[in-house]
XYZ file of C-alpha atoms in Angstrom:
418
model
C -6.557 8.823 41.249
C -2.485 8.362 41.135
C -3.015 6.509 44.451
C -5.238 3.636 43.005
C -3.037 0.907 42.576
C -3.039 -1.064 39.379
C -4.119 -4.674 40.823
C -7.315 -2.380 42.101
C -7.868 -0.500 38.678
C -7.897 -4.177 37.064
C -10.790 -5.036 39.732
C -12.807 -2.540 38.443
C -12.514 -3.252 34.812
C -12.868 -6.836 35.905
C -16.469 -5.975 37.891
C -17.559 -3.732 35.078
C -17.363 -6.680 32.628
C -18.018 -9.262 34.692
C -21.339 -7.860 36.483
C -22.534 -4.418 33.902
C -21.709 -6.145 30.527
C -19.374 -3.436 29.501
C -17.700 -4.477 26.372
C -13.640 -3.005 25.461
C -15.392 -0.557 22.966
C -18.345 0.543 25.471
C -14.485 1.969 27.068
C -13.214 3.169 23.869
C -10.436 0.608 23.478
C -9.939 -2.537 21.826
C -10.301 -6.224 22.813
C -6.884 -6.778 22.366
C -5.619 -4.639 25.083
C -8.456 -5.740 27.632
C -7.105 -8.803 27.177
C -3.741 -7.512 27.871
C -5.064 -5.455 31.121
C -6.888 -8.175 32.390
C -4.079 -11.123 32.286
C -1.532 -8.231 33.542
C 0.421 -7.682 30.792
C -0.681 -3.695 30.383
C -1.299 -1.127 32.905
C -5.038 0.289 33.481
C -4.199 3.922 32.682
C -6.183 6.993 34.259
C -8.116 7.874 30.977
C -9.483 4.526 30.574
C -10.130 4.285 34.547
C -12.361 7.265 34.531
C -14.622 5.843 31.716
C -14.678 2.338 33.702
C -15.584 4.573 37.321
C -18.953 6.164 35.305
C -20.463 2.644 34.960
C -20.596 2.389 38.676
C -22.824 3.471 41.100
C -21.135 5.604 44.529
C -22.013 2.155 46.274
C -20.278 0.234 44.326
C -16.914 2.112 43.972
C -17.024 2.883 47.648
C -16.948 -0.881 48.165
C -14.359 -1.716 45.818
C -12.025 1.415 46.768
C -12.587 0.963 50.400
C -11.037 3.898 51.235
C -12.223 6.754 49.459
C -15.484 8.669 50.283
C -19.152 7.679 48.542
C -19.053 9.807 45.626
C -22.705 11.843 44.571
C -23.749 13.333 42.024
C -22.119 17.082 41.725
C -23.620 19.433 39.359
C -22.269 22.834 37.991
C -23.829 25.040 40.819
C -22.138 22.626 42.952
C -19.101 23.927 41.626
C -19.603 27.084 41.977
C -20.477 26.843 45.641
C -17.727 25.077 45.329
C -15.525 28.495 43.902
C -16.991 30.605 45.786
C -16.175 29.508 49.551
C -12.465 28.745 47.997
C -12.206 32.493 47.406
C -13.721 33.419 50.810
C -12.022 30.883 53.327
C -8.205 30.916 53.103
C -8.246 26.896 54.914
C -10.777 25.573 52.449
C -8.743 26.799 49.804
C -5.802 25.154 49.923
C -7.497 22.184 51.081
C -9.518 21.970 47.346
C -6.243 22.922 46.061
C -4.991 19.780 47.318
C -7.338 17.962 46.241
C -7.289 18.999 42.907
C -3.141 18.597 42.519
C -3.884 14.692 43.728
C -6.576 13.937 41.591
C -6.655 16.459 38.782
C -2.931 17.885 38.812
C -2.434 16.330 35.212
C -5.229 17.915 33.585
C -4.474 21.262 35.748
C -0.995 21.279 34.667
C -1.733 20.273 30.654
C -4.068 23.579 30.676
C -1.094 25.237 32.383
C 0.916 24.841 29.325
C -1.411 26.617 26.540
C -2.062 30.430 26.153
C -5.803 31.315 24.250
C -4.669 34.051 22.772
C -7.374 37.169 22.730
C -7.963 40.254 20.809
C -6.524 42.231 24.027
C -3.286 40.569 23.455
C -3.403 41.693 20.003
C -4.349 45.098 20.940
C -1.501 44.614 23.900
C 1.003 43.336 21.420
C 0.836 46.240 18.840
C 0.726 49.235 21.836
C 4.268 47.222 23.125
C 5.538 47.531 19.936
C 5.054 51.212 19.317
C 6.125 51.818 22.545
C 9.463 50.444 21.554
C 9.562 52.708 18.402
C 8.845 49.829 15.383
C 8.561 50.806 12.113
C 5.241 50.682 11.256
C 5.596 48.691 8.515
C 7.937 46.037 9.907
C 5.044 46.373 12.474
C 2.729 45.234 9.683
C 4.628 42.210 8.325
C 4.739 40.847 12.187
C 0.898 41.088 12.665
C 0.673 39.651 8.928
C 2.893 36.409 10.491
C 1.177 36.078 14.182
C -2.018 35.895 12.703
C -1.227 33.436 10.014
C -0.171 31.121 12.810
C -2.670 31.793 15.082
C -5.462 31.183 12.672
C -4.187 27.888 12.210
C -3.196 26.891 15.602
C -7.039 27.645 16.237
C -5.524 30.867 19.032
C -4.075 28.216 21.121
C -1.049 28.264 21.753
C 0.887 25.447 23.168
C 4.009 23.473 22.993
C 2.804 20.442 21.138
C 0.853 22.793 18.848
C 3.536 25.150 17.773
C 5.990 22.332 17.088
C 3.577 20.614 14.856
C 2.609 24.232 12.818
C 6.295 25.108 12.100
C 6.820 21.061 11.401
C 4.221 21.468 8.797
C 5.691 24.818 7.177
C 8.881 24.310 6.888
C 6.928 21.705 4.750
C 5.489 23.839 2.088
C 7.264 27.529 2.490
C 10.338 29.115 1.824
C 13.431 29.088 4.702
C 12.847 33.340 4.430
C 8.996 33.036 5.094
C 9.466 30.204 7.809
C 12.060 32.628 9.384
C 9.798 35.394 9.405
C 7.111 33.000 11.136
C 9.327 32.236 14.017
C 10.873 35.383 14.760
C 7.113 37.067 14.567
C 6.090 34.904 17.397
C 8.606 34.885 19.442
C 8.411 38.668 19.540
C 4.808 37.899 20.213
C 5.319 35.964 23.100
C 7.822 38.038 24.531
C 6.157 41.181 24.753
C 2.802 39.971 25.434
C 2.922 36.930 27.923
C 6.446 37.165 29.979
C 4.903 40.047 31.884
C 1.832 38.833 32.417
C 2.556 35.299 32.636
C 6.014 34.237 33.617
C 5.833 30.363 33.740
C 4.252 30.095 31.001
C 5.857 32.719 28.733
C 9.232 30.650 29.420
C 7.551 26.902 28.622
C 6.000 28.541 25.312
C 9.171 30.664 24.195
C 11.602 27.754 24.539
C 9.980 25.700 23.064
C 11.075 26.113 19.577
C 13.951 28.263 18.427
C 14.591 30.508 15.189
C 13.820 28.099 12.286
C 16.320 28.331 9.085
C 15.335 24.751 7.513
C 18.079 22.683 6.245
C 18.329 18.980 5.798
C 14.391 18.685 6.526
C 14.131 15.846 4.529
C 16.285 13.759 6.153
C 14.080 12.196 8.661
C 12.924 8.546 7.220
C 8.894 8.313 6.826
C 7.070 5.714 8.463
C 5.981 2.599 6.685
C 2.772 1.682 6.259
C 3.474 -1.450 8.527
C 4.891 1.329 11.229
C 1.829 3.261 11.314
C -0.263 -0.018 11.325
C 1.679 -0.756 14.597
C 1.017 2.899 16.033
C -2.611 2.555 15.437
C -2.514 -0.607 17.192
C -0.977 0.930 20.450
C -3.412 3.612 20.363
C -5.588 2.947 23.246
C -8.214 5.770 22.706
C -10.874 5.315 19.829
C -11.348 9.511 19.193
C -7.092 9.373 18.647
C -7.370 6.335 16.492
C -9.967 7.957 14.261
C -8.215 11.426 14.353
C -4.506 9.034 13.507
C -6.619 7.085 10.814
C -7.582 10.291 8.921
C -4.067 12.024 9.132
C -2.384 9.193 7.835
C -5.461 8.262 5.205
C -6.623 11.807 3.296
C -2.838 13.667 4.138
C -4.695 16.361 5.826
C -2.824 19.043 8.070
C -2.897 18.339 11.472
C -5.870 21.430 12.872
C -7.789 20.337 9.639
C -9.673 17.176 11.227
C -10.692 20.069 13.870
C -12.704 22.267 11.752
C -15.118 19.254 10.650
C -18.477 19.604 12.304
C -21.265 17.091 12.124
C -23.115 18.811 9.160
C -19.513 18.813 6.956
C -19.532 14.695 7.168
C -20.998 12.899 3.839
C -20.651 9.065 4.916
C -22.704 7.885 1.804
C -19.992 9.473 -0.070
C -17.190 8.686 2.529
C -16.138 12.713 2.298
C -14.992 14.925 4.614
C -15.849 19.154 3.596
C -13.314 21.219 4.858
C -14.066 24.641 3.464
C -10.692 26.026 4.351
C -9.575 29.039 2.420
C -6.541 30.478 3.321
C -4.155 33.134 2.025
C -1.677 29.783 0.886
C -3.586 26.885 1.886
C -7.073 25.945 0.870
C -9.126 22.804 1.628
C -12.194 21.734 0.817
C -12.686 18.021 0.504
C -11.218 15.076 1.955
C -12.504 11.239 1.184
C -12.709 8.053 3.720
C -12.256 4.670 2.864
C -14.730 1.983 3.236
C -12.648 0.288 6.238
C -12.732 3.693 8.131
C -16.063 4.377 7.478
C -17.352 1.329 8.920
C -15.267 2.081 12.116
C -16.552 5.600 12.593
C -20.282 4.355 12.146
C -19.690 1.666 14.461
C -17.490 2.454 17.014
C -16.817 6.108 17.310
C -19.777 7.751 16.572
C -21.452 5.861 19.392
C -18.733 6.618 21.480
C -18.414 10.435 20.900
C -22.419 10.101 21.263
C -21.696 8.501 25.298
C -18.996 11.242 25.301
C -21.312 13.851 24.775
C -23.996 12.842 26.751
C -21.686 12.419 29.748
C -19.788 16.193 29.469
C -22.991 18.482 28.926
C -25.580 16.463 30.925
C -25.874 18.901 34.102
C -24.265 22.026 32.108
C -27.652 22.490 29.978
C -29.283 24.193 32.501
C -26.474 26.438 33.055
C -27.282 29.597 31.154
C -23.162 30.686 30.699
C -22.525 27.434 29.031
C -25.550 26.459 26.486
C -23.244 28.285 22.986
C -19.893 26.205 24.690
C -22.448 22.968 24.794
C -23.791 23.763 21.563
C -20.779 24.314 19.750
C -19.346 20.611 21.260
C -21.990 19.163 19.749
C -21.601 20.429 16.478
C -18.076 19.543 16.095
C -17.002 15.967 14.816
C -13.998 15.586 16.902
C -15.135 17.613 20.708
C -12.087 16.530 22.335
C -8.980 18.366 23.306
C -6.848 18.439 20.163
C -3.782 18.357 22.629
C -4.255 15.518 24.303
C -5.023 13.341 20.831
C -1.740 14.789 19.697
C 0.491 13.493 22.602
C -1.353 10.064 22.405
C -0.016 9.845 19.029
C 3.472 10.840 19.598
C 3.632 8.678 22.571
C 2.856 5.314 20.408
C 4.697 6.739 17.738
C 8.051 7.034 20.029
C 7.550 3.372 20.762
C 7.252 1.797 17.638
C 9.463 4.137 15.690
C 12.421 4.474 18.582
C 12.463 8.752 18.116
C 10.513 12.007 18.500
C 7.010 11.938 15.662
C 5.423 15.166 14.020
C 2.237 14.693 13.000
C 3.215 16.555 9.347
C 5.042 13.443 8.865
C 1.701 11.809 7.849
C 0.539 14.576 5.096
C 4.086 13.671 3.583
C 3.458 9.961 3.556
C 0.484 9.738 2.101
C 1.509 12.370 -0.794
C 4.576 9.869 -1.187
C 2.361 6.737 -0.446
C -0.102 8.166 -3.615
C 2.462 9.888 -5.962
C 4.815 6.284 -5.900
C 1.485 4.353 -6.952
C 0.971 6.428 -10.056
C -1.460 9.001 -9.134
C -0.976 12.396 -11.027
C 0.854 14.948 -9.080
C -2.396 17.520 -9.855
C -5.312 14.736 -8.358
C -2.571 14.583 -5.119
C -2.192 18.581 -4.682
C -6.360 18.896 -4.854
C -6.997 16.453 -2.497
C -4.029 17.891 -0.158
C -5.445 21.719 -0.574
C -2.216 22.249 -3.065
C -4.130 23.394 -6.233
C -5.158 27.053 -7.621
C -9.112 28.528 -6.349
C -9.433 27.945 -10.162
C -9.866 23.859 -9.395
C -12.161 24.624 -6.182
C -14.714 26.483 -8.188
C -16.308 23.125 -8.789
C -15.565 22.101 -5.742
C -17.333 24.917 -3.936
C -20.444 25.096 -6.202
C -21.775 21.959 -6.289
C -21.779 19.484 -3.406
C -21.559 16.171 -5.924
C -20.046 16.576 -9.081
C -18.087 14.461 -11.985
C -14.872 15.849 -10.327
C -16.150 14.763 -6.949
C -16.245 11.222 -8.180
C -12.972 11.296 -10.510
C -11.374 12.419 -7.042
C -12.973 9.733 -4.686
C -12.111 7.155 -7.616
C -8.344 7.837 -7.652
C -8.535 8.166 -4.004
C -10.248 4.729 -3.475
C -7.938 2.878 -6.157
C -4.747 3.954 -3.979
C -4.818 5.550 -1.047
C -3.309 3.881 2.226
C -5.337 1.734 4.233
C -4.526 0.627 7.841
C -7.220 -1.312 8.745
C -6.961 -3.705 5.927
């Protein structure tokens, strides 16, 4: 895929167009930067070259790649033919392995860099410990820590997502508990991963240090012209919805990820949550009209194409129907890592520095507060308040307080598609 030159990537998105009446959000980007592609102005990146490739046939990329083989249809058993001789002939081996480092070596390399962590490392983690002779009750408060952050990294853990979790603590908890965090994991990592794992114990352990928080507040928020600007260089519709409801409802970062289809009220515009956590809790999050039109009309038929495209062949396979089921209950099935660096990566250009994605809960509680909304209306809708306030919340689906929170919500919350 590297290999493809641009002036050939901007042929096929020409002959897609031109000949299959594929429109910029049929691709999941806007018109704008088609236009951009097309008169040479932007490069045709990989992401957005793969959607372009499934609207041709293996004729008709064959002709306009020349060089590369017909492609057919593969389906999962192919694949595991596939597997299998790799494991039995040493040659063939490499030779996929080749393959796969040409054409696939970013995706290999991005799964490279995240651990799913298990209950066996758990298990591992706490037999490594007594081993070593730790109190059992310093013991204790470590487990208490790693498990915290592991519930809300989702038990991934990866570069991008363990920068963002301690951005968003040092947030709302104490230097002592933040501390406490970041020494629990490291240990974690340490005696869990660098035997088993060396490569990636050493890209996970440095990469974050020791936190004591000072000066946090220093870094300068985004304006709402800024993140206007970001949205704009977003090229991928699933980030720009994810980016749109970060930066418009001030939810944490894995929060988005825990929607599924059933928690999504667009006649209200509301979001259910139902996060309950030993110091966070979140139940409710509201859309505005703008973003609700978007999602109706261009990412939910786009996450529908998505969909379709991932599972179709994988039905059949009996190992895979709860993975393919679960996908398509979730509102955002896409790999939260990869909408994370997207963000960053338009962030660095329009802001000229290194973005955390908490930075966007802290806007719009400073975006809401400076407009005159009472600090209480701002902590409920950010999962701030005591259970007391979620009773309501959890007992009824529509209530009066539903609609005094969507009121205060619509009246002044930040809009970036106005």
């Amino acid at each position: 895929m590297s290999r493809i030159s641009n002036d050939v990537r901007v042929k096929i998105i020409n002959y897609i167009m031109e000949n299959k009446n594929v429109r910029a959000r049929d691709l999941g980007v806007t018109l704008n930067l088609i236009s951009m592609i097309r008169s040479g102005k932007r490069r045709v990146t990989e992401d957005l070259l793969c959607r372009a490739m499934a609207y041709l046939s293996s004729d008709e990329l064959a002709k306009l790649l020349g060089e590369l083989p017909e492609l057919e249809p593969a389906t999962v058993n192919d694949i595991i033919k596939v597997v299998v001789r790799a494991r039995a002939d040493p040659a063939f081996r490499e030779l996929l392995l080749s393959y796969l480092d040409r054409y696939l070596g970013e995706y290999i390399r991005s799964v490279g860099r995240q651990w799913v962590v298990t209950k066996e490392d758990i298990d591992a983690y706490i037999k490594a410990m007594r081993l070593k002779g730790i109190k059992e009750k310093t013991l204790r408060d470590r487990l208490h820590y790693i498990q915290r952050a592991l519930s809300e990294m989702n038990w991934v853990l990866s570069p991008e997502g363990i920068r963002d979790y301690l951005a968003s603590i040092i947030e709302e908890e104490s230097p002592h508990v933040v501390r406490h965090i970041t020494v629990s994991l490291k240990s974690f990592i340490k005696n869990t991963l660098q035997a088993k794992d060396p490569g990636l114990f050493a890209i996970l352990y440095n990469s974050f240090r020791t936190i004591k928080p000072k000066n946090h507040g220093k870094v300068k928020l985004p304006t709402i012209e800024e993140l206007k600007q970001i949205l704009q260089r977003i090229e991928s519709i699933e980030t720009k919805t994810y980016f749109l409801i970060l930066a418009e409802t001030g939810l944490r970062p894995s929060e988005p990820f825990l929607v599924s289809m059933d928690d999504i009220d667009l006649e209200h515009g509301m979001l259910r949550i139902g996060k309950v956590e030993e110091t966070k809790r979140s139940f409710i999050a509201f859309l505005r009209p703008e973003t609700i039109d978007f999602i109706k009309n261009q990412y939910l038929p786009y996450r529908d194409r998505f969909l379709s495209m991932i599972v179709k062949g994988m039905e059949a396979a009996e190992w895979s129907r709860n993975y393919v089921d679960n996908l398509k209950q979730r509102f955002l099935p896409f790999d939260q890592g990869r909408l994370r660096r997207e963000i960053k990566d338009s962030a660095r250009h329009v802001l000229g520095r290194e973005f955390e994605l908490y930075e966007l809960r802290k806007f719009f509680a400073t975006w809401m507060i400076s407009r005159g909304v009472p600090e209480s209306i701002v902590n409920t809708l950010q999962g701030r308040a005591p259970p007391t306030e979620y009773r309501v919340l959890i007992e009824h689906y529509w209530s009066p307080r539903h609609e005094e929170l969507r009121q205060w919500y619509l009246r002044h919350a930040p809009c970036l598609l106005c």
